[in-house]
């Protein structure tokens, strides 16, 4: 799958985040049959709708969704092997019935929407969540922990753990619905973390390339890619990224280090010419 196809798909007004996550997985697994998983999702949706009474309110529908996905289908958090890249590839998540917050949330929200519950993903710091509007306000749910509803106090605790010092006003911003692009970016960040931990430079570079195609304005990722390219002795590409990084963030914490590398690369380039 051409990554440009995924990017174009994400900007379509009818972009489906479940299908988009499969398109991303197909990049890692070229033989992935997307239609097979789309048909499986449809079959599950039909099976779940048969359990829904037309009179069921949002809370009852969510309870039935939780029972269906976590009890009947056996999905659960992969605490034992959290940093397995399979947890970020939707086809693998479905086959293994294991995932991380963002991947389980994508499946959870998609199934919820198929039974008339307008679940929306939230790219909350440190832990992807979903939300739904009800008469009492907004319910925030954690599909990674079996769809439990989170209180404002629990959300504040999660935020302080991921972003110490964040204010209550900031928490409201973090509860905005995630766009398809933001959700895919969250999957990409998870994969980048995995491959970085594994010191798999080739895969890390691949993910960074996708991230910067999706959002060329990313500053930290451009720096990270530049340093990785330098390590891999791709001098010209490293110079391009790191020089642009310095222009974008001229007062970064690592200014001296990056400047030194850029100067070295420029000297090498001048010598070659």
PDB file of C-alpha atoms in Angstrom:
ATOM      1  CA  UNK A   1       0.000   0.000   0.000  1.00  0.00           C
ATOM      2  CA  UNK A   2       1.287   3.421  -0.963  1.00  0.00           C
ATOM      3  CA  UNK A   3       1.414   5.648   2.120  1.00  0.00           C
ATOM      4  CA  UNK A   4       0.224   8.544  -0.032  1.00  0.00           C
ATOM      5  CA  UNK A   5      -3.004   6.571  -0.515  1.00  0.00           C
ATOM      6  CA  UNK A   6      -3.472   6.428   3.249  1.00  0.00           C
ATOM      7  CA  UNK A   7      -2.830  10.158   3.581  1.00  0.00           C
ATOM      8  CA  UNK A   8      -5.307  11.001   0.811  1.00  0.00           C
ATOM      9  CA  UNK A   9      -7.842   8.657   2.416  1.00  0.00           C
ATOM     10  CA  UNK A  10      -7.506  10.328   5.817  1.00  0.00           C
ATOM     11  CA  UNK A  11      -8.482  13.690   4.374  1.00  0.00           C
ATOM     12  CA  UNK A  12     -11.661  12.366   2.794  1.00  0.00           C
ATOM     13  CA  UNK A  13     -14.801  13.598   4.608  1.00  0.00           C
ATOM     14  CA  UNK A  14     -16.061  10.009   4.800  1.00  0.00           C
ATOM     15  CA  UNK A  15     -12.785   8.555   6.116  1.00  0.00           C
ATOM     16  CA  UNK A  16     -13.403   5.552   8.378  1.00  0.00           C
ATOM     17  CA  UNK A  17     -10.787   5.235  11.119  1.00  0.00           C
ATOM     18  CA  UNK A  18     -11.098   1.442  11.270  1.00  0.00           C
ATOM     19  CA  UNK A  19     -10.380   1.130   7.542  1.00  0.00           C
ATOM     20  CA  UNK A  20      -7.586   3.703   7.858  1.00  0.00           C
ATOM     21  CA  UNK A  21      -5.965   1.629  10.601  1.00  0.00           C
ATOM     22  CA  UNK A  22      -6.077  -1.397   8.290  1.00  0.00           C
ATOM     23  CA  UNK A  23      -4.474   0.644   5.501  1.00  0.00           C
ATOM     24  CA  UNK A  24      -1.645   1.504   7.884  1.00  0.00           C
ATOM     25  CA  UNK A  25      -1.306  -2.148   8.904  1.00  0.00           C
ATOM     26  CA  UNK A  26      -1.150  -3.110   5.231  1.00  0.00           C
ATOM     27  CA  UNK A  27       2.009  -1.031   4.912  1.00  0.00           C
ATOM     28  CA  UNK A  28       3.659  -3.400   7.397  1.00  0.00           C
ATOM     29  CA  UNK A  29       1.847  -6.499   6.103  1.00  0.00           C
ATOM     30  CA  UNK A  30       1.538  -6.066   2.301  1.00  0.00           C
ATOM     31  CA  UNK A  31      -0.472  -9.288   1.893  1.00  0.00           C
ATOM     32  CA  UNK A  32      -3.141  -8.091   4.338  1.00  0.00           C
ATOM     33  CA  UNK A  33      -6.661  -8.585   2.934  1.00  0.00           C
ATOM     34  CA  UNK A  34      -8.480  -5.440   4.056  1.00  0.00           C
ATOM     35  CA  UNK A  35     -11.852  -6.613   2.745  1.00  0.00           C
ATOM     36  CA  UNK A  36     -11.664  -9.705   4.961  1.00  0.00           C
ATOM     37  CA  UNK A  37     -11.475  -7.562   8.087  1.00  0.00           C
ATOM     38  CA  UNK A  38     -14.102  -5.117   6.859  1.00  0.00           C
ATOM     39  CA  UNK A  39     -16.462  -8.067   6.317  1.00  0.00           C
ATOM     40  CA  UNK A  40     -15.617  -9.408   9.775  1.00  0.00           C
ATOM     41  CA  UNK A  41     -16.409  -6.024  11.326  1.00  0.00           C
ATOM     42  CA  UNK A  42     -19.731  -5.995   9.481  1.00  0.00           C
ATOM     43  CA  UNK A  43     -20.559  -9.497  10.733  1.00  0.00           C
ATOM     44  CA  UNK A  44     -19.766  -8.491  14.299  1.00  0.00           C
ATOM     45  CA  UNK A  45     -21.881  -5.365  13.923  1.00  0.00           C
ATOM     46  CA  UNK A  46     -24.850  -7.446  12.779  1.00  0.00           C
ATOM     47  CA  UNK A  47     -24.316  -9.879  15.659  1.00  0.00           C
ATOM     48  CA  UNK A  48     -24.149  -7.029  18.170  1.00  0.00           C
ATOM     49  CA  UNK A  49     -27.197  -5.220  16.761  1.00  0.00           C
ATOM     50  CA  UNK A  50     -29.246  -8.372  17.307  1.00  0.00           C
ATOM     51  CA  UNK A  51     -28.629  -7.915  21.039  1.00  0.00           C
ATOM     52  CA  UNK A  52     -29.813  -4.295  21.042  1.00  0.00           C
ATOM     53  CA  UNK A  53     -33.390  -3.404  21.943  1.00  0.00           C
ATOM     54  CA  UNK A  54     -34.687  -0.312  20.101  1.00  0.00           C
ATOM     55  CA  UNK A  55     -35.619   1.108  23.499  1.00  0.00           C
ATOM     56  CA  UNK A  56     -32.087   0.750  24.889  1.00  0.00           C
ATOM     57  CA  UNK A  57     -30.564   4.076  25.893  1.00  0.00           C
ATOM     58  CA  UNK A  58     -26.886   4.946  25.447  1.00  0.00           C
ATOM     59  CA  UNK A  59     -25.860   3.435  28.788  1.00  0.00           C
ATOM     60  CA  UNK A  60     -27.532   0.104  28.038  1.00  0.00           C
ATOM     61  CA  UNK A  61     -26.012  -0.001  24.558  1.00  0.00           C
ATOM     62  CA  UNK A  62     -22.550   0.663  25.981  1.00  0.00           C
ATOM     63  CA  UNK A  63     -23.049  -2.109  28.548  1.00  0.00           C
ATOM     64  CA  UNK A  64     -23.956  -4.516  25.745  1.00  0.00           C
ATOM     65  CA  UNK A  65     -20.995  -3.348  23.670  1.00  0.00           C
ATOM     66  CA  UNK A  66     -18.687  -4.014  26.628  1.00  0.00           C
ATOM     67  CA  UNK A  67     -20.114  -7.491  27.130  1.00  0.00           C
ATOM     68  CA  UNK A  68     -19.886  -8.292  23.417  1.00  0.00           C
ATOM     69  CA  UNK A  69     -16.333  -7.082  22.802  1.00  0.00           C
ATOM     70  CA  UNK A  70     -14.661  -8.030  26.069  1.00  0.00           C
ATOM     71  CA  UNK A  71     -16.581 -11.116  27.209  1.00  0.00           C
ATOM     72  CA  UNK A  72     -17.953 -12.734  24.061  1.00  0.00           C
ATOM     73  CA  UNK A  73     -15.095 -11.840  21.709  1.00  0.00           C
ATOM     74  CA  UNK A  74     -12.399 -11.896  24.382  1.00  0.00           C
ATOM     75  CA  UNK A  75     -10.584  -8.637  23.651  1.00  0.00           C
ATOM     76  CA  UNK A  76      -8.333  -7.326  26.386  1.00  0.00           C
ATOM     77  CA  UNK A  77      -5.336  -5.151  27.141  1.00  0.00           C
ATOM     78  CA  UNK A  78      -1.946  -6.609  26.333  1.00  0.00           C
ATOM     79  CA  UNK A  79      -0.231  -5.848  29.641  1.00  0.00           C
ATOM     80  CA  UNK A  80       2.271  -8.684  29.231  1.00  0.00           C
ATOM     81  CA  UNK A  81       3.631  -7.655  25.829  1.00  0.00           C
ATOM     82  CA  UNK A  82       2.644  -3.997  25.570  1.00  0.00           C
ATOM     83  CA  UNK A  83       5.517  -3.052  23.240  1.00  0.00           C
ATOM     84  CA  UNK A  84       4.766  -5.716  20.662  1.00  0.00           C
ATOM     85  CA  UNK A  85       4.256  -3.918  17.309  1.00  0.00           C
ATOM     86  CA  UNK A  86       1.315  -6.257  16.648  1.00  0.00           C
ATOM     87  CA  UNK A  87      -0.653  -4.235  19.209  1.00  0.00           C
ATOM     88  CA  UNK A  88      -0.676  -1.281  16.806  1.00  0.00           C
ATOM     89  CA  UNK A  89      -1.593  -3.246  13.662  1.00  0.00           C
ATOM     90  CA  UNK A  90      -5.366  -3.654  13.482  1.00  0.00           C
ATOM     91  CA  UNK A  91      -5.363  -7.021  11.726  1.00  0.00           C
ATOM     92  CA  UNK A  92      -3.051  -8.415  14.419  1.00  0.00           C
ATOM     93  CA  UNK A  93      -5.183  -6.873  17.164  1.00  0.00           C
ATOM     94  CA  UNK A  94      -8.233  -8.671  15.800  1.00  0.00           C
ATOM     95  CA  UNK A  95      -6.450 -12.004  15.366  1.00  0.00           C
ATOM     96  CA  UNK A  96      -4.769 -11.918  18.788  1.00  0.00           C
ATOM     97  CA  UNK A  97      -7.653 -10.233  20.663  1.00  0.00           C
ATOM     98  CA  UNK A  98      -5.009  -8.020  22.266  1.00  0.00           C
ATOM     99  CA  UNK A  99      -4.116  -4.379  21.875  1.00  0.00           C
ATOM    100  CA  UNK A 100      -3.064  -1.065  23.351  1.00  0.00           C
ATOM    101  CA  UNK A 101      -5.375   1.826  24.274  1.00  0.00           C
ATOM    102  CA  UNK A 102      -5.528   3.403  20.816  1.00  0.00           C
ATOM    103  CA  UNK A 103      -6.047   0.206  18.812  1.00  0.00           C
ATOM    104  CA  UNK A 104      -8.707  -1.208  21.134  1.00  0.00           C
ATOM    105  CA  UNK A 105     -10.410   2.203  21.209  1.00  0.00           C
ATOM    106  CA  UNK A 106     -10.607   2.317  17.408  1.00  0.00           C
ATOM    107  CA  UNK A 107     -12.405  -1.030  17.299  1.00  0.00           C
ATOM    108  CA  UNK A 108     -14.572  -0.125  20.303  1.00  0.00           C
ATOM    109  CA  UNK A 109     -15.681   3.226  18.874  1.00  0.00           C
ATOM    110  CA  UNK A 110     -16.343   1.750  15.436  1.00  0.00           C
ATOM    111  CA  UNK A 111     -18.590  -0.982  16.819  1.00  0.00           C
ATOM    112  CA  UNK A 112     -20.322   1.545  19.063  1.00  0.00           C
ATOM    113  CA  UNK A 113     -21.156   3.728  16.093  1.00  0.00           C
ATOM    114  CA  UNK A 114     -22.641   0.688  14.319  1.00  0.00           C
ATOM    115  CA  UNK A 115     -25.211   0.348  17.128  1.00  0.00           C
ATOM    116  CA  UNK A 116     -26.151   4.005  17.247  1.00  0.00           C
ATOM    117  CA  UNK A 117     -23.734   5.221  19.931  1.00  0.00           C
ATOM    118  CA  UNK A 118     -21.717   8.223  18.757  1.00  0.00           C
ATOM    119  CA  UNK A 119     -18.426   7.205  20.343  1.00  0.00           C
ATOM    120  CA  UNK A 120     -15.501   9.478  19.499  1.00  0.00           C
ATOM    121  CA  UNK A 121     -11.825   8.888  20.123  1.00  0.00           C
ATOM    122  CA  UNK A 122      -9.872  11.205  22.425  1.00  0.00           C
ATOM    123  CA  UNK A 123      -6.125  11.532  21.970  1.00  0.00           C
ATOM    124  CA  UNK A 124      -5.641  12.038  25.712  1.00  0.00           C
ATOM    125  CA  UNK A 125      -2.014  12.385  26.869  1.00  0.00           C
ATOM    126  CA  UNK A 126      -0.544   9.010  27.697  1.00  0.00           C
ATOM    127  CA  UNK A 127      -3.765   7.040  27.239  1.00  0.00           C
ATOM    128  CA  UNK A 128      -6.190   7.045  24.299  1.00  0.00           C
ATOM    129  CA  UNK A 129      -9.843   7.160  25.390  1.00  0.00           C
ATOM    130  CA  UNK A 130     -13.326   7.535  23.899  1.00  0.00           C
ATOM    131  CA  UNK A 131     -16.262   9.749  24.803  1.00  0.00           C
ATOM    132  CA  UNK A 132     -19.987   9.923  24.194  1.00  0.00           C
ATOM    133  CA  UNK A 133     -22.569  12.626  24.885  1.00  0.00           C
ATOM    134  CA  UNK A 134     -25.474  11.634  27.159  1.00  0.00           C
ATOM    135  CA  UNK A 135     -28.278  13.560  28.843  1.00  0.00           C
ATOM    136  CA  UNK A 136     -26.154  14.080  31.955  1.00  0.00           C
ATOM    137  CA  UNK A 137     -23.222  15.474  29.964  1.00  0.00           C
ATOM    138  CA  UNK A 138     -20.265  13.570  28.537  1.00  0.00           C
ATOM    139  CA  UNK A 139     -19.123  10.087  29.490  1.00  0.00           C
ATOM    140  CA  UNK A 140     -15.424   9.351  29.036  1.00  0.00           C
ATOM    141  CA  UNK A 141     -14.727   5.644  28.661  1.00  0.00           C
ATOM    142  CA  UNK A 142     -11.535   3.588  28.791  1.00  0.00           C
ATOM    143  CA  UNK A 143     -11.745   0.650  26.340  1.00  0.00           C
ATOM    144  CA  UNK A 144      -8.300  -0.515  27.447  1.00  0.00           C
ATOM    145  CA  UNK A 145      -9.863  -1.305  30.821  1.00  0.00           C
ATOM    146  CA  UNK A 146     -13.048  -2.972  29.571  1.00  0.00           C
ATOM    147  CA  UNK A 147     -14.933   0.252  28.781  1.00  0.00           C
ATOM    148  CA  UNK A 148     -15.027   1.591  32.331  1.00  0.00           C
ATOM    149  CA  UNK A 149     -16.373   5.137  32.743  1.00  0.00           C
ATOM    150  CA  UNK A 150     -13.846   7.618  34.149  1.00  0.00           C
ATOM    151  CA  UNK A 151     -14.663  10.369  36.628  1.00  0.00           C
ATOM    152  CA  UNK A 152     -13.266  13.883  36.358  1.00  0.00           C
ATOM    153  CA  UNK A 153     -10.943  13.073  39.265  1.00  0.00           C
ATOM    154  CA  UNK A 154      -9.635   9.964  37.496  1.00  0.00           C
ATOM    155  CA  UNK A 155      -9.059  11.966  34.311  1.00  0.00           C
ATOM    156  CA  UNK A 156      -7.150  14.602  36.271  1.00  0.00           C
ATOM    157  CA  UNK A 157      -4.978  11.865  37.776  1.00  0.00           C
ATOM    158  CA  UNK A 158      -4.271  10.415  34.321  1.00  0.00           C
ATOM    159  CA  UNK A 159      -3.362  13.856  33.014  1.00  0.00           C
ATOM    160  CA  UNK A 160      -1.009  14.642  35.895  1.00  0.00           C
ATOM    161  CA  UNK A 161       0.728  11.320  35.385  1.00  0.00           C
ATOM    162  CA  UNK A 162       1.263  11.981  31.656  1.00  0.00           C
ATOM    163  CA  UNK A 163       1.737  15.764  31.797  1.00  0.00           C
ATOM    164  CA  UNK A 164       2.683  16.958  35.306  1.00  0.00           C
ATOM    165  CA  UNK A 165       1.576  20.517  35.958  1.00  0.00           C
ATOM    166  CA  UNK A 166      -1.195  20.527  33.340  1.00  0.00           C
ATOM    167  CA  UNK A 167      -4.163  22.702  34.322  1.00  0.00           C
ATOM    168  CA  UNK A 168      -7.866  21.874  34.410  1.00  0.00           C
ATOM    169  CA  UNK A 169      -8.341  24.147  31.388  1.00  0.00           C
ATOM    170  CA  UNK A 170      -5.818  22.068  29.467  1.00  0.00           C
ATOM    171  CA  UNK A 171      -7.718  18.905  30.361  1.00  0.00           C
ATOM    172  CA  UNK A 172     -10.810  20.230  28.588  1.00  0.00           C
ATOM    173  CA  UNK A 173      -8.737  20.757  25.430  1.00  0.00           C
ATOM    174  CA  UNK A 174      -7.440  17.208  25.627  1.00  0.00           C
ATOM    175  CA  UNK A 175     -11.027  15.918  25.671  1.00  0.00           C
ATOM    176  CA  UNK A 176     -11.704  17.164  22.140  1.00  0.00           C
ATOM    177  CA  UNK A 177     -12.605  14.468  19.625  1.00  0.00           C
ATOM    178  CA  UNK A 178      -9.593  13.176  17.705  1.00  0.00           C
ATOM    179  CA  UNK A 179      -9.599  13.482  13.926  1.00  0.00           C
ATOM    180  CA  UNK A 180      -8.739  10.435  11.799  1.00  0.00           C
ATOM    181  CA  UNK A 181      -5.302  11.976  11.152  1.00  0.00           C
ATOM    182  CA  UNK A 182      -4.684  12.466  14.886  1.00  0.00           C
ATOM    183  CA  UNK A 183      -5.743   8.897  15.634  1.00  0.00           C
ATOM    184  CA  UNK A 184      -3.456   7.427  12.976  1.00  0.00           C
ATOM    185  CA  UNK A 185      -0.667   9.661  14.262  1.00  0.00           C
ATOM    186  CA  UNK A 186      -1.213   8.145  17.705  1.00  0.00           C
ATOM    187  CA  UNK A 187      -0.793   4.657  16.228  1.00  0.00           C
ATOM    188  CA  UNK A 188       2.365   5.820  14.478  1.00  0.00           C
ATOM    189  CA  UNK A 189       3.784   7.224  17.715  1.00  0.00           C
ATOM    190  CA  UNK A 190       3.160   3.884  19.384  1.00  0.00           C
ATOM    191  CA  UNK A 191       4.976   2.064  16.591  1.00  0.00           C
ATOM    192  CA  UNK A 192       7.846   4.543  16.733  1.00  0.00           C
ATOM    193  CA  UNK A 193       8.228   3.935  20.453  1.00  0.00           C
ATOM    194  CA  UNK A 194       8.258   0.170  19.899  1.00  0.00           C
ATOM    195  CA  UNK A 195      10.866   0.227  17.141  1.00  0.00           C
ATOM    196  CA  UNK A 196      13.027   2.747  18.986  1.00  0.00           C
ATOM    197  CA  UNK A 197      13.038   0.495  22.059  1.00  0.00           C
ATOM    198  CA  UNK A 198      14.009  -2.437  19.839  1.00  0.00           C
ATOM    199  CA  UNK A 199      16.749  -0.330  18.209  1.00  0.00           C
ATOM    200  CA  UNK A 200      15.266  -1.263  14.850  1.00  0.00           C
ATOM    201  CA  UNK A 201      16.587   1.726  12.911  1.00  0.00           C
ATOM    202  CA  UNK A 202      15.072   0.740   9.582  1.00  0.00           C
ATOM    203  CA  UNK A 203      11.548   0.439  10.966  1.00  0.00           C
ATOM    204  CA  UNK A 204      11.938   3.566  13.093  1.00  0.00           C
ATOM    205  CA  UNK A 205      12.998   5.537  10.022  1.00  0.00           C
ATOM    206  CA  UNK A 206      10.054   4.157   8.060  1.00  0.00           C
ATOM    207  CA  UNK A 207       7.590   5.306  10.728  1.00  0.00           C
ATOM    208  CA  UNK A 208       9.234   8.738  10.999  1.00  0.00           C
ATOM    209  CA  UNK A 209       8.961   9.108   7.226  1.00  0.00           C
ATOM    210  CA  UNK A 210       5.232   8.376   7.378  1.00  0.00           C
ATOM    211  CA  UNK A 211       4.704  10.790  10.276  1.00  0.00           C
ATOM    212  CA  UNK A 212       6.448  13.608   8.433  1.00  0.00           C
ATOM    213  CA  UNK A 213       4.507  12.904   5.252  1.00  0.00           C
ATOM    214  CA  UNK A 214       1.305  13.116   7.267  1.00  0.00           C
ATOM    215  CA  UNK A 215       2.404  16.286   9.066  1.00  0.00           C
ATOM    216  CA  UNK A 216       5.532  18.029   7.700  1.00  0.00           C
ATOM    217  CA  UNK A 217       5.340  20.623  10.503  1.00  0.00           C
ATOM    218  CA  UNK A 218       6.403  18.105  13.181  1.00  0.00           C
ATOM    219  CA  UNK A 219       9.552  19.507  14.785  1.00  0.00           C
ATOM    220  CA  UNK A 220      10.719  16.836  17.223  1.00  0.00           C
ATOM    221  CA  UNK A 221      10.202  14.054  14.689  1.00  0.00           C
ATOM    222  CA  UNK A 222      12.229  15.948  12.083  1.00  0.00           C
ATOM    223  CA  UNK A 223      15.060  16.287  14.591  1.00  0.00           C
ATOM    224  CA  UNK A 224      14.771  12.610  15.473  1.00  0.00           C
ATOM    225  CA  UNK A 225      14.836  11.576  11.828  1.00  0.00           C
ATOM    226  CA  UNK A 226      17.809  13.836  11.139  1.00  0.00           C
ATOM    227  CA  UNK A 227      19.821  12.298  13.967  1.00  0.00           C
ATOM    228  CA  UNK A 228      18.872   8.794  12.865  1.00  0.00           C
ATOM    229  CA  UNK A 229      19.873   9.550   9.274  1.00  0.00           C
ATOM    230  CA  UNK A 230      23.181  10.918  10.555  1.00  0.00           C
ATOM    231  CA  UNK A 231      23.721   7.721  12.528  1.00  0.00           C
ATOM    232  CA  UNK A 232      22.941   5.715   9.378  1.00  0.00           C
ATOM    233  CA  UNK A 233      25.427   7.873   7.444  1.00  0.00           C
ATOM    234  CA  UNK A 234      22.796   9.335   5.113  1.00  0.00           C
ATOM    235  CA  UNK A 235      24.600  12.668   5.212  1.00  0.00           C
ATOM    236  CA  UNK A 236      22.647  14.836   2.771  1.00  0.00           C
ATOM    237  CA  UNK A 237      19.250  13.831   4.112  1.00  0.00           C
ATOM    238  CA  UNK A 238      20.461  14.289   7.699  1.00  0.00           C
ATOM    239  CA  UNK A 239      21.738  17.774   6.874  1.00  0.00           C
ATOM    240  CA  UNK A 240      18.429  18.741   5.297  1.00  0.00           C
ATOM    241  CA  UNK A 241      16.419  17.654   8.352  1.00  0.00           C
ATOM    242  CA  UNK A 242      18.746  19.057  11.016  1.00  0.00           C
ATOM    243  CA  UNK A 243      19.264  22.366   9.217  1.00  0.00           C
ATOM    244  CA  UNK A 244      15.504  22.780   8.965  1.00  0.00           C
ATOM    245  CA  UNK A 245      15.146  21.848  12.621  1.00  0.00           C
ATOM    246  CA  UNK A 246      17.585  24.600  13.642  1.00  0.00           C
ATOM    247  CA  UNK A 247      15.669  27.159  11.601  1.00  0.00           C
ATOM    248  CA  UNK A 248      12.411  26.072  13.204  1.00  0.00           C
ATOM    249  CA  UNK A 249      13.709  25.835  16.761  1.00  0.00           C
ATOM    250  CA  UNK A 250      16.805  28.065  17.027  1.00  0.00           C
ATOM    251  CA  UNK A 251      16.803  27.961  20.836  1.00  0.00           C
ATOM    252  CA  UNK A 252      16.300  24.257  21.452  1.00  0.00           C
ATOM    253  CA  UNK A 253      17.833  22.519  24.464  1.00  0.00           C
ATOM    254  CA  UNK A 254      20.165  20.599  22.174  1.00  0.00           C
ATOM    255  CA  UNK A 255      21.221  23.638  20.129  1.00  0.00           C
ATOM    256  CA  UNK A 256      24.977  23.154  20.561  1.00  0.00           C
ATOM    257  CA  UNK A 257      24.854  19.447  19.692  1.00  0.00           C
ATOM    258  CA  UNK A 258      22.747  19.921  16.562  1.00  0.00           C
ATOM    259  CA  UNK A 259      24.758  22.931  15.412  1.00  0.00           C
ATOM    260  CA  UNK A 260      27.965  20.912  15.721  1.00  0.00           C
ATOM    261  CA  UNK A 261      26.547  18.083  13.602  1.00  0.00           C
ATOM    262  CA  UNK A 262      25.217  20.498  10.981  1.00  0.00           C
ATOM    263  CA  UNK A 263      28.555  22.298  10.752  1.00  0.00           C
ATOM    264  CA  UNK A 264      30.357  18.970  10.331  1.00  0.00           C
ATOM    265  CA  UNK A 265      27.959  17.901   7.585  1.00  0.00           C
ATOM    266  CA  UNK A 266      28.296  21.217   5.770  1.00  0.00           C
ATOM    267  CA  UNK A 267      32.083  20.989   5.905  1.00  0.00           C
ATOM    268  CA  UNK A 268      31.960  17.449   4.511  1.00  0.00           C
ATOM    269  CA  UNK A 269      29.656  18.579   1.724  1.00  0.00           C
ATOM    270  CA  UNK A 270      31.921  21.512   0.851  1.00  0.00           C
ATOM    271  CA  UNK A 271      34.950  19.212   0.729  1.00  0.00           C
ATOM    272  CA  UNK A 272      33.190  16.903  -1.729  1.00  0.00           C
ATOM    273  CA  UNK A 273      32.581  19.807  -4.079  1.00  0.00           C
TER     274      UNK A 273
END
